[in-house]
């Protein structure tokens, strides 16, 4: 769901010659006097979700006697990313700004440390997962707060009827609403492959994209993690040449044979459209496709069930994309900004935001994954109960554990799906594909 069309490196390259005034155009504000605070939220796609964020902010502002300004900044056309970069260069802007996945680590030198808030929140709400820490903590310090709004995981969303008919088991029985999994040990990537073959033969292929955007990279990254494969390690050494990578690639090469032939050209809307059209038996996505199907294809929606990611030899890894709220180091009202961040992160506030998003938004703290919203969303009843990661699932972000400033680069991200294309469309063997990837990555890291 999150766009990677505009990387930080590409933006800086493209705008290096522009004057500060031109760069600072999107949503850049002047300094705030005491008693004023501004926040730039991500403009939510769920109707009504922004309203709850507005209510929470105004409740806090009224209590604290602070004047507040709220902007909702769309991710369409990467306007939110342009705004982040513009404010960082202009050294003026919102006191709090929503930042997707990789951006807090990239902007760390311009962000106010929030260790005090995070220590309190972890004490209250429990631990956060390793992905949230990997992206939000830089040189031992938290530089942003994990946001409820926009954070997501991408587990399987399958058609109940098609799985029962063609795969031979009911996702609701393996992963029931309100209960523990039953027989889930058989839900592995090997079983995923068997199910994909069965649905392909029946005329309902899985909708697993293999382009170069987020949804494609994220599920392939989860397969790599499940087999213990890495492109680059935490010391920035290219480690793609491994038996684990060979195993992952062998699995992926087999998988491609059971997918729609045009998946290498799909963008992030491709899998959503595939499920909603009724043509597909499974995708891996947050509940956005199901939510649209409720409106546009209700017969499809009532057959959708979200459940855990498959397991591999190294564990059950689920694609994860956290969002963050950050405060600039040049903010004129840091104390008010931090107070508002605390308010937005209370259990009551988080529960209201989850409910307003229809269960799409996902808190990052382990004690905040039990809201009734996921149990009551329908149709069918309980369809999102297993959306929050539990049952030993391990949140994963593609290209970790490489340092974020390497892992976030579009070139590195795209290497995952390019490898699949090389050995299925480009005529290379798996060994040749791995050698190609190693040479490409080493060359990229030398630049």
GROMACS .gro file of C-alpha atoms in nm:
model
  447
    1UNK     CA    1   0.000   0.000   0.000
    2UNK     CA    2   0.280   0.244   0.080
    3UNK     CA    3   0.438   0.404  -0.224
    4UNK     CA    4   0.808   0.378  -0.296
    5UNK     CA    5   0.791   0.566  -0.626
    6UNK     CA    6   0.985   0.860  -0.481
    7UNK     CA    7   1.292   0.772  -0.275
    8UNK     CA    8   1.477   1.017  -0.056
    9UNK     CA    9   1.787   0.988  -0.272
   10UNK     CA   10   1.591   1.053  -0.589
   11UNK     CA   11   1.406   1.349  -0.437
   12UNK     CA   12   1.727   1.516  -0.318
   13UNK     CA   13   1.886   1.460  -0.660
   14UNK     CA   14   1.588   1.603  -0.845
   15UNK     CA   15   1.551   1.909  -0.622
   16UNK     CA   16   1.913   1.996  -0.553
   17UNK     CA   17   1.904   2.288  -0.792
   18UNK     CA   18   1.585   2.443  -0.663
   19UNK     CA   19   1.571   2.744  -0.434
   20UNK     CA   20   1.454   2.694  -0.077
   21UNK     CA   21   1.131   2.879  -0.143
   22UNK     CA   22   1.037   2.654  -0.433
   23UNK     CA   23   1.122   2.337  -0.245
   24UNK     CA   24   0.927   2.448   0.060
   25UNK     CA   25   0.600   2.497  -0.125
   26UNK     CA   26   0.388   2.203  -0.003
   27UNK     CA   27   0.229   2.277   0.335
   28UNK     CA   28   0.527   2.464   0.482
   29UNK     CA   29   0.427   2.699   0.761
   30UNK     CA   30   0.609   2.971   0.950
   31UNK     CA   31   0.722   2.957   1.311
   32UNK     CA   32   0.451   2.920   1.573
   33UNK     CA   33   0.405   3.145   1.867
   34UNK     CA   34   0.369   2.994   2.213
   35UNK     CA   35   0.030   2.840   2.266
   36UNK     CA   36  -0.003   2.719   1.906
   37UNK     CA   37   0.068   2.380   1.755
   38UNK     CA   38   0.020   2.233   1.409
   39UNK     CA   39   0.000   1.874   1.293
   40UNK     CA   40   0.019   1.723   0.947
   41UNK     CA   41  -0.167   1.392   0.936
   42UNK     CA   42  -0.167   1.140   0.654
   43UNK     CA   43  -0.497   1.182   0.469
   44UNK     CA   44  -0.671   0.853   0.545
   45UNK     CA   45  -0.847   0.663   0.268
   46UNK     CA   46  -1.119   0.529   0.503
   47UNK     CA   47  -1.418   0.769   0.502
   48UNK     CA   48  -1.462   0.924   0.845
   49UNK     CA   49  -1.123   0.818   0.984
   50UNK     CA   50  -0.988   1.173   0.962
   51UNK     CA   51  -1.284   1.297   1.165
   52UNK     CA   52  -1.182   1.091   1.468
   53UNK     CA   53  -0.825   1.223   1.451
   54UNK     CA   54  -0.965   1.577   1.439
   55UNK     CA   55  -1.189   1.513   1.740
   56UNK     CA   56  -0.900   1.375   1.946
   57UNK     CA   57  -0.680   1.673   1.864
   58UNK     CA   58  -0.947   1.928   1.946
   59UNK     CA   59  -1.031   1.754   2.274
   60UNK     CA   60  -0.666   1.781   2.373
   61UNK     CA   61  -0.638   2.142   2.253
   62UNK     CA   62  -0.945   2.251   2.448
   63UNK     CA   63  -0.813   2.091   2.765
   64UNK     CA   64  -0.462   2.233   2.725
   65UNK     CA   65  -0.579   2.576   2.599
   66UNK     CA   66  -0.370   2.549   2.285
   67UNK     CA   67  -0.462   2.674   1.939
   68UNK     CA   68  -0.429   2.385   1.696
   69UNK     CA   69  -0.408   2.363   1.317
   70UNK     CA   70  -0.460   2.030   1.143
   71UNK     CA   71  -0.372   1.946   0.782
   72UNK     CA   72  -0.450   1.619   0.609
   73UNK     CA   73  -0.186   1.557   0.346
   74UNK     CA   74  -0.257   1.307   0.072
   75UNK     CA   75  -0.015   1.036  -0.032
   76UNK     CA   76  -0.144   1.064  -0.388
   77UNK     CA   77   0.129   1.201  -0.607
   78UNK     CA   78   0.366   1.154  -0.310
   79UNK     CA   79   0.256   1.491  -0.170
   80UNK     CA   80   0.318   1.372   0.185
   81UNK     CA   81   0.676   1.273   0.094
   82UNK     CA   82   0.735   1.602  -0.084
   83UNK     CA   83   0.608   1.785   0.224
   84UNK     CA   84   0.846   1.599   0.456
   85UNK     CA   85   1.146   1.679   0.238
   86UNK     CA   86   1.037   2.039   0.187
   87UNK     CA   87   0.996   2.109   0.557
   88UNK     CA   88   1.330   1.944   0.639
   89UNK     CA   89   1.511   2.164   0.389
   90UNK     CA   90   1.325   2.481   0.483
   91UNK     CA   91   1.368   2.413   0.859
   92UNK     CA   92   1.013   2.520   0.923
   93UNK     CA   93   0.681   2.342   0.913
   94UNK     CA   94   0.438   2.142   1.123
   95UNK     CA   95   0.519   2.072   1.486
   96UNK     CA   96   0.410   1.710   1.429
   97UNK     CA   97   0.423   1.540   1.092
   98UNK     CA   98   0.314   1.189   0.992
   99UNK     CA   99   0.596   0.996   0.826
  100UNK     CA  100   0.569   0.657   0.654
  101UNK     CA  101   0.789   0.358   0.721
  102UNK     CA  102   1.146   0.455   0.620
  103UNK     CA  103   1.129   0.831   0.659
  104UNK     CA  104   1.197   0.887   1.032
  105UNK     CA  105   1.531   0.706   1.009
  106UNK     CA  106   1.620   0.908   0.701
  107UNK     CA  107   1.520   1.237   0.864
  108UNK     CA  108   1.665   1.151   1.207
  109UNK     CA  109   1.912   1.440   1.220
  110UNK     CA  110   1.621   1.684   1.192
  111UNK     CA  111   1.393   1.514   1.444
  112UNK     CA  112   1.345   1.570   1.815
  113UNK     CA  113   1.430   1.261   2.024
  114UNK     CA  114   1.124   1.110   2.190
  115UNK     CA  115   1.284   0.855   2.424
  116UNK     CA  116   1.091   0.995   2.719
  117UNK     CA  117   0.755   0.936   2.550
  118UNK     CA  118   0.846   0.594   2.413
  119UNK     CA  119   0.976   0.468   2.746
  120UNK     CA  120   0.646   0.566   2.908
  121UNK     CA  121   0.437   0.416   2.628
  122UNK     CA  122   0.626   0.087   2.633
  123UNK     CA  123   0.579   0.075   3.010
  124UNK     CA  124   0.204   0.129   2.966
  125UNK     CA  125   0.129  -0.064   2.647
  126UNK     CA  126   0.401  -0.328   2.623
  127UNK     CA  127   0.680  -0.386   2.376
  128UNK     CA  128   0.686  -0.290   2.010
  129UNK     CA  129   0.807  -0.533   1.746
  130UNK     CA  130   1.155  -0.535   1.594
  131UNK     CA  131   1.043  -0.365   1.272
  132UNK     CA  132   0.904  -0.064   1.461
  133UNK     CA  133   1.231  -0.035   1.654
  134UNK     CA  134   1.450  -0.090   1.346
  135UNK     CA  135   1.280   0.202   1.168
  136UNK     CA  136   1.205   0.437   1.458
  137UNK     CA  137   1.518   0.413   1.670
  138UNK     CA  138   1.843   0.563   1.540
  139UNK     CA  139   2.178   0.543   1.721
  140UNK     CA  140   2.004   0.426   2.037
  141UNK     CA  141   1.740   0.701   2.042
  142UNK     CA  142   1.375   0.701   1.941
  143UNK     CA  143   1.319   0.969   1.678
  144UNK     CA  144   0.946   0.915   1.621
  145UNK     CA  145   0.637   0.764   1.782
  146UNK     CA  146   0.471   0.469   1.605
  147UNK     CA  147   0.140   0.603   1.478
  148UNK     CA  148  -0.186   0.413   1.482
  149UNK     CA  149  -0.310   0.579   1.163
  150UNK     CA  150  -0.163   0.415   0.854
  151UNK     CA  151   0.027   0.131   1.022
  152UNK     CA  152  -0.053  -0.204   0.866
  153UNK     CA  153   0.045  -0.564   0.808
  154UNK     CA  154  -0.019  -0.764   0.493
  155UNK     CA  155  -0.147  -1.106   0.584
  156UNK     CA  156  -0.339  -1.342   0.356
  157UNK     CA  157  -0.697  -1.253   0.267
  158UNK     CA  158  -0.857  -1.560   0.111
  159UNK     CA  159  -1.191  -1.654  -0.038
  160UNK     CA  160  -1.359  -1.897   0.203
  161UNK     CA  161  -1.571  -2.062  -0.065
  162UNK     CA  162  -1.283  -2.113  -0.309
  163UNK     CA  163  -1.051  -2.252  -0.042
  164UNK     CA  164  -1.314  -2.498   0.075
  165UNK     CA  165  -1.392  -2.612  -0.277
  166UNK     CA  166  -1.047  -2.622  -0.435
  167UNK     CA  167  -0.790  -2.631  -0.154
  168UNK     CA  168  -0.984  -2.858   0.078
  169UNK     CA  169  -0.994  -2.663   0.401
  170UNK     CA  170  -1.179  -2.367   0.554
  171UNK     CA  171  -0.966  -2.069   0.671
  172UNK     CA  172  -1.228  -1.997   0.939
  173UNK     CA  173  -1.171  -2.339   1.096
  174UNK     CA  174  -0.793  -2.310   1.097
  175UNK     CA  175  -0.801  -1.947   1.215
  176UNK     CA  176  -1.136  -1.898   1.393
  177UNK     CA  177  -1.265  -1.564   1.517
  178UNK     CA  178  -1.236  -1.538   1.894
  179UNK     CA  179  -1.026  -1.850   1.936
  180UNK     CA  180  -0.685  -2.005   1.891
  181UNK     CA  181  -0.567  -2.158   1.559
  182UNK     CA  182  -0.645  -2.524   1.492
  183UNK     CA  183  -0.407  -2.722   1.277
  184UNK     CA  184  -0.218  -2.411   1.170
  185UNK     CA  185   0.112  -2.597   1.175
  186UNK     CA  186   0.025  -2.718   0.825
  187UNK     CA  187  -0.008  -2.358   0.697
  188UNK     CA  188   0.342  -2.328   0.552
  189UNK     CA  189   0.479  -2.178   0.233
  190UNK     CA  190   0.474  -2.531   0.089
  191UNK     CA  191   0.101  -2.554   0.162
  192UNK     CA  192   0.060  -2.203   0.018
  193UNK     CA  193   0.220  -2.332  -0.302
  194UNK     CA  194  -0.009  -2.635  -0.311
  195UNK     CA  195  -0.314  -2.413  -0.255
  196UNK     CA  196  -0.199  -2.174  -0.527
  197UNK     CA  197  -0.163  -2.461  -0.775
  198UNK     CA  198  -0.510  -2.595  -0.690
  199UNK     CA  199  -0.674  -2.254  -0.730
  200UNK     CA  200  -0.484  -2.187  -1.052
  201UNK     CA  201  -0.611  -2.513  -1.200
  202UNK     CA  202  -0.965  -2.417  -1.096
  203UNK     CA  203  -0.935  -2.078  -1.270
  204UNK     CA  204  -0.890  -1.861  -0.959
  205UNK     CA  205  -0.515  -1.783  -0.931
  206UNK     CA  206  -0.371  -1.612  -0.625
  207UNK     CA  207  -0.313  -1.239  -0.683
  208UNK     CA  208   0.053  -1.205  -0.583
  209UNK     CA  209   0.213  -0.906  -0.761
  210UNK     CA  210   0.574  -0.913  -0.878
  211UNK     CA  211   0.631  -0.555  -0.989
  212UNK     CA  212   0.864  -0.311  -0.815
  213UNK     CA  213   0.624  -0.142  -0.575
  214UNK     CA  214   0.543  -0.200  -0.212
  215UNK     CA  215   0.295  -0.489  -0.221
  216UNK     CA  216   0.525  -0.688  -0.451
  217UNK     CA  217   0.843  -0.626  -0.257
  218UNK     CA  218   0.682  -0.685   0.082
  219UNK     CA  219   0.549  -1.036   0.026
  220UNK     CA  220   0.864  -1.149  -0.154
  221UNK     CA  221   1.062  -1.006   0.136
  222UNK     CA  222   0.855  -1.217   0.376
  223UNK     CA  223   0.935  -1.531   0.174
  224UNK     CA  224   1.307  -1.444   0.189
  225UNK     CA  225   1.285  -1.396   0.566
  226UNK     CA  226   1.097  -1.724   0.611
  227UNK     CA  227   1.387  -1.907   0.444
  228UNK     CA  228   1.655  -1.703   0.625
  229UNK     CA  229   1.771  -1.523   0.309
  230UNK     CA  230   1.913  -1.169   0.306
  231UNK     CA  231   2.033  -0.931   0.039
  232UNK     CA  232   2.255  -0.721   0.266
  233UNK     CA  233   2.335  -0.773   0.635
  234UNK     CA  234   2.337  -0.524   0.922
  235UNK     CA  235   2.705  -0.443   0.853
  236UNK     CA  236   2.618  -0.345   0.494
  237UNK     CA  237   2.784  -0.655   0.350
  238UNK     CA  238   2.623  -0.819   0.048
  239UNK     CA  239   2.505  -1.160   0.169
  240UNK     CA  240   2.268  -1.269  -0.108
  241UNK     CA  241   2.492  -1.563  -0.207
  242UNK     CA  242   2.363  -1.830   0.029
  243UNK     CA  243   2.184  -2.163   0.038
  244UNK     CA  244   1.890  -1.984   0.201
  245UNK     CA  245   1.858  -1.749  -0.097
  246UNK     CA  246   1.871  -2.046  -0.334
  247UNK     CA  247   1.588  -2.218  -0.142
  248UNK     CA  248   1.373  -1.903  -0.146
  249UNK     CA  249   1.431  -1.855  -0.518
  250UNK     CA  250   1.347  -2.216  -0.595
  251UNK     CA  251   1.015  -2.171  -0.415
  252UNK     CA  252   0.942  -1.840  -0.590
  253UNK     CA  253   1.023  -1.984  -0.932
  254UNK     CA  254   0.770  -2.262  -0.876
  255UNK     CA  255   0.513  -2.012  -0.749
  256UNK     CA  256   0.523  -1.794  -1.061
  257UNK     CA  257   0.380  -2.078  -1.271
  258UNK     CA  258   0.052  -2.052  -1.077
  259UNK     CA  259   0.005  -1.674  -1.093
  260UNK     CA  260  -0.170  -1.453  -1.351
  261UNK     CA  261   0.075  -1.395  -1.640
  262UNK     CA  262   0.080  -1.016  -1.603
  263UNK     CA  263   0.176  -0.995  -1.232
  264UNK     CA  264   0.519  -0.851  -1.319
  265UNK     CA  265   0.337  -0.541  -1.446
  266UNK     CA  266   0.100  -0.499  -1.150
  267UNK     CA  267   0.111  -0.188  -0.936
  268UNK     CA  268  -0.014  -0.171  -0.576
  269UNK     CA  269  -0.374  -0.164  -0.692
  270UNK     CA  270  -0.340  -0.483  -0.895
  271UNK     CA  271  -0.395  -0.735  -0.617
  272UNK     CA  272  -0.688  -0.536  -0.473
  273UNK     CA  273  -0.859  -0.527  -0.811
  274UNK     CA  274  -0.793  -0.898  -0.863
  275UNK     CA  275  -0.968  -0.997  -0.541
  276UNK     CA  276  -1.258  -0.755  -0.586
  277UNK     CA  277  -1.315  -0.875  -0.943
  278UNK     CA  278  -1.389  -1.224  -0.815
  279UNK     CA  279  -1.106  -1.372  -1.024
  280UNK     CA  280  -0.868  -1.451  -0.738
  281UNK     CA  281  -0.870  -1.686  -0.439
  282UNK     CA  282  -0.611  -1.504  -0.221
  283UNK     CA  283  -0.404  -1.189  -0.188
  284UNK     CA  284  -0.173  -1.057   0.085
  285UNK     CA  285  -0.285  -0.711   0.193
  286UNK     CA  286  -0.430  -0.511   0.480
  287UNK     CA  287  -0.813  -0.499   0.487
  288UNK     CA  288  -0.836  -0.233   0.218
  289UNK     CA  289  -0.938  -0.469  -0.064
  290UNK     CA  290  -1.203  -0.632   0.155
  291UNK     CA  291  -1.332  -0.288   0.260
  292UNK     CA  292  -1.373  -0.178  -0.102
  293UNK     CA  293  -1.535  -0.511  -0.187
  294UNK     CA  294  -1.799  -0.446   0.082
  295UNK     CA  295  -1.905  -0.146  -0.126
  296UNK     CA  296  -1.841  -0.262  -0.481
  297UNK     CA  297  -1.861  -0.643  -0.466
  298UNK     CA  298  -2.049  -0.748  -0.151
  299UNK     CA  299  -2.076  -1.112  -0.261
  300UNK     CA  300  -1.696  -1.126  -0.270
  301UNK     CA  301  -1.658  -0.943   0.063
  302UNK     CA  302  -1.881  -1.186   0.249
  303UNK     CA  303  -1.647  -1.470   0.148
  304UNK     CA  304  -1.320  -1.301   0.258
  305UNK     CA  305  -1.120  -1.414   0.560
  306UNK     CA  306  -0.794  -1.260   0.687
  307UNK     CA  307  -0.550  -1.486   0.870
  308UNK     CA  308  -0.186  -1.553   0.952
  309UNK     CA  309   0.109  -1.558   0.714
  310UNK     CA  310   0.248  -1.899   0.618
  311UNK     CA  311   0.547  -2.042   0.804
  312UNK     CA  312   0.886  -2.119   0.656
  313UNK     CA  313   1.196  -2.293   0.789
  314UNK     CA  314   1.294  -1.984   0.993
  315UNK     CA  315   0.950  -1.879   1.116
  316UNK     CA  316   0.619  -1.719   1.028
  317UNK     CA  317   0.703  -1.373   0.892
  318UNK     CA  318   0.431  -1.121   0.804
  319UNK     CA  319   0.494  -0.809   0.593
  320UNK     CA  320   0.473  -0.501   0.815
  321UNK     CA  321   0.467  -0.128   0.733
  322UNK     CA  322   0.448   0.097   1.040
  323UNK     CA  323   0.366   0.466   1.020
  324UNK     CA  324   0.509   0.729   1.257
  325UNK     CA  325   0.439   1.068   1.410
  326UNK     CA  326   0.751   1.283   1.443
  327UNK     CA  327   0.840   1.626   1.581
  328UNK     CA  328   1.098   1.841   1.409
  329UNK     CA  329   1.398   1.955   1.611
  330UNK     CA  330   1.321   2.306   1.484
  331UNK     CA  331   0.962   2.298   1.609
  332UNK     CA  332   0.866   2.614   1.798
  333UNK     CA  333   0.640   2.427   2.039
  334UNK     CA  334   0.803   2.096   2.123
  335UNK     CA  335   0.640   2.067   2.464
  336UNK     CA  336   0.289   2.099   2.320
  337UNK     CA  337   0.376   1.861   2.038
  338UNK     CA  338   0.497   1.596   2.281
  339UNK     CA  339   0.189   1.642   2.497
  340UNK     CA  340  -0.035   1.584   2.193
  341UNK     CA  341   0.166   1.275   2.093
  342UNK     CA  342   0.102   1.130   2.438
  343UNK     CA  343  -0.270   1.204   2.406
  344UNK     CA  344  -0.292   1.035   2.065
  345UNK     CA  345  -0.118   0.729   2.210
  346UNK     CA  346  -0.345   0.656   2.507
  347UNK     CA  347  -0.540   0.332   2.498
  348UNK     CA  348  -0.868   0.522   2.461
  349UNK     CA  349  -0.738   0.731   2.169
  350UNK     CA  350  -0.588   0.430   1.993
  351UNK     CA  351  -0.910   0.233   2.029
  352UNK     CA  352  -1.110   0.517   1.878
  353UNK     CA  353  -0.871   0.546   1.584
  354UNK     CA  354  -0.883   0.171   1.518
  355UNK     CA  355  -1.264   0.177   1.525
  356UNK     CA  356  -1.282   0.480   1.294
  357UNK     CA  357  -1.063   0.301   1.038
  358UNK     CA  358  -1.280  -0.010   1.043
  359UNK     CA  359  -0.987  -0.210   1.177
  360UNK     CA  360  -0.739  -0.108   0.905
  361UNK     CA  361  -0.511   0.089   1.140
  362UNK     CA  362  -0.286  -0.125   1.354
  363UNK     CA  363  -0.123  -0.017   1.682
  364UNK     CA  364   0.240  -0.114   1.732
  365UNK     CA  365   0.230  -0.197   2.104
  366UNK     CA  366   0.167  -0.557   2.210
  367UNK     CA  367  -0.104  -0.471   2.465
  368UNK     CA  368  -0.306  -0.270   2.212
  369UNK     CA  369  -0.392  -0.555   1.975
  370UNK     CA  370  -0.708  -0.669   2.152
  371UNK     CA  371  -0.973  -0.414   2.052
  372UNK     CA  372  -1.321  -0.549   1.977
  373UNK     CA  373  -1.323  -0.380   1.636
  374UNK     CA  374  -1.133  -0.669   1.477
  375UNK     CA  375  -1.370  -0.922   1.631
  376UNK     CA  376  -1.690  -0.749   1.524
  377UNK     CA  377  -1.612  -0.624   1.173
  378UNK     CA  378  -1.822  -0.798   0.908
  379UNK     CA  379  -1.918  -0.950   0.672
  380UNK     CA  380  -1.851  -1.225   0.753
  381UNK     CA  381  -1.853  -1.192   1.131
  382UNK     CA  382  -1.498  -1.185   1.268
  383UNK     CA  383  -1.334  -1.155   0.928
  384UNK     CA  384  -1.058  -0.929   1.071
  385UNK     CA  385  -1.011  -1.103   1.407
  386UNK     CA  386  -0.674  -1.246   1.296
  387UNK     CA  387  -0.552  -0.928   1.124
  388UNK     CA  388  -0.342  -0.805   1.422
  389UNK     CA  389  -0.021  -1.014   1.422
  390UNK     CA  390  -0.026  -1.282   1.692
  391UNK     CA  391   0.023  -1.660   1.720
  392UNK     CA  392   0.400  -1.619   1.696
  393UNK     CA  393   0.401  -1.423   1.372
  394UNK     CA  394   0.712  -1.210   1.321
  395UNK     CA  395   0.659  -0.868   1.160
  396UNK     CA  396   0.903  -0.821   0.874
  397UNK     CA  397   1.011  -0.543   0.644
  398UNK     CA  398   1.177  -0.624   0.314
  399UNK     CA  399   1.555  -0.581   0.287
  400UNK     CA  400   1.619  -0.572   0.660
  401UNK     CA  401   1.855  -0.618   0.842
  402UNK     CA  402   2.055  -0.391   0.610
  403UNK     CA  403   2.100  -0.041   0.756
  404UNK     CA  404   1.780   0.153   0.680
  405UNK     CA  405   1.958   0.406   0.460
  406UNK     CA  406   2.054   0.113   0.233
  407UNK     CA  407   1.743  -0.102   0.273
  408UNK     CA  408   1.512   0.188   0.188
  409UNK     CA  409   1.663   0.253  -0.152
  410UNK     CA  410   1.433   0.172  -0.442
  411UNK     CA  411   1.718   0.000  -0.627
  412UNK     CA  412   1.777  -0.240  -0.339
  413UNK     CA  413   1.405  -0.299  -0.286
  414UNK     CA  414   1.349  -0.375  -0.653
  415UNK     CA  415   1.629  -0.632  -0.653
  416UNK     CA  416   1.398  -0.878  -0.477
  417UNK     CA  417   1.137  -0.891  -0.751
  418UNK     CA  418   1.392  -0.843  -1.030
  419UNK     CA  419   1.554  -1.166  -0.913
  420UNK     CA  420   1.223  -1.346  -0.960
  421UNK     CA  421   1.188  -1.196  -1.307
  422UNK     CA  422   1.545  -1.290  -1.403
  423UNK     CA  423   1.497  -1.661  -1.332
  424UNK     CA  424   1.144  -1.689  -1.471
  425UNK     CA  425   1.131  -1.435  -1.754
  426UNK     CA  426   1.494  -1.351  -1.827
  427UNK     CA  427   1.637  -1.692  -1.907
  428UNK     CA  428   1.882  -1.709  -1.614
  429UNK     CA  429   1.927  -2.008  -1.385
  430UNK     CA  430   1.882  -1.951  -1.013
  431UNK     CA  431   2.260  -1.957  -0.957
  432UNK     CA  432   2.309  -1.705  -1.238
  433UNK     CA  433   2.033  -1.489  -1.090
  434UNK     CA  434   2.196  -1.486  -0.747
  435UNK     CA  435   2.535  -1.398  -0.901
  436UNK     CA  436   2.368  -1.116  -1.094
  437UNK     CA  437   2.205  -0.981  -0.777
  438UNK     CA  438   2.531  -0.993  -0.582
  439UNK     CA  439   2.715  -0.801  -0.856
  440UNK     CA  440   2.434  -0.544  -0.884
  441UNK     CA  441   2.421  -0.484  -0.508
  442UNK     CA  442   2.797  -0.462  -0.467
  443UNK     CA  443   2.813  -0.211  -0.750
  444UNK     CA  444   2.531  -0.008  -0.599
  445UNK     CA  445   2.693   0.002  -0.255
  446UNK     CA  446   3.022   0.124  -0.405
  447UNK     CA  447   2.850   0.431  -0.555
   0.00000   0.00000   0.00000
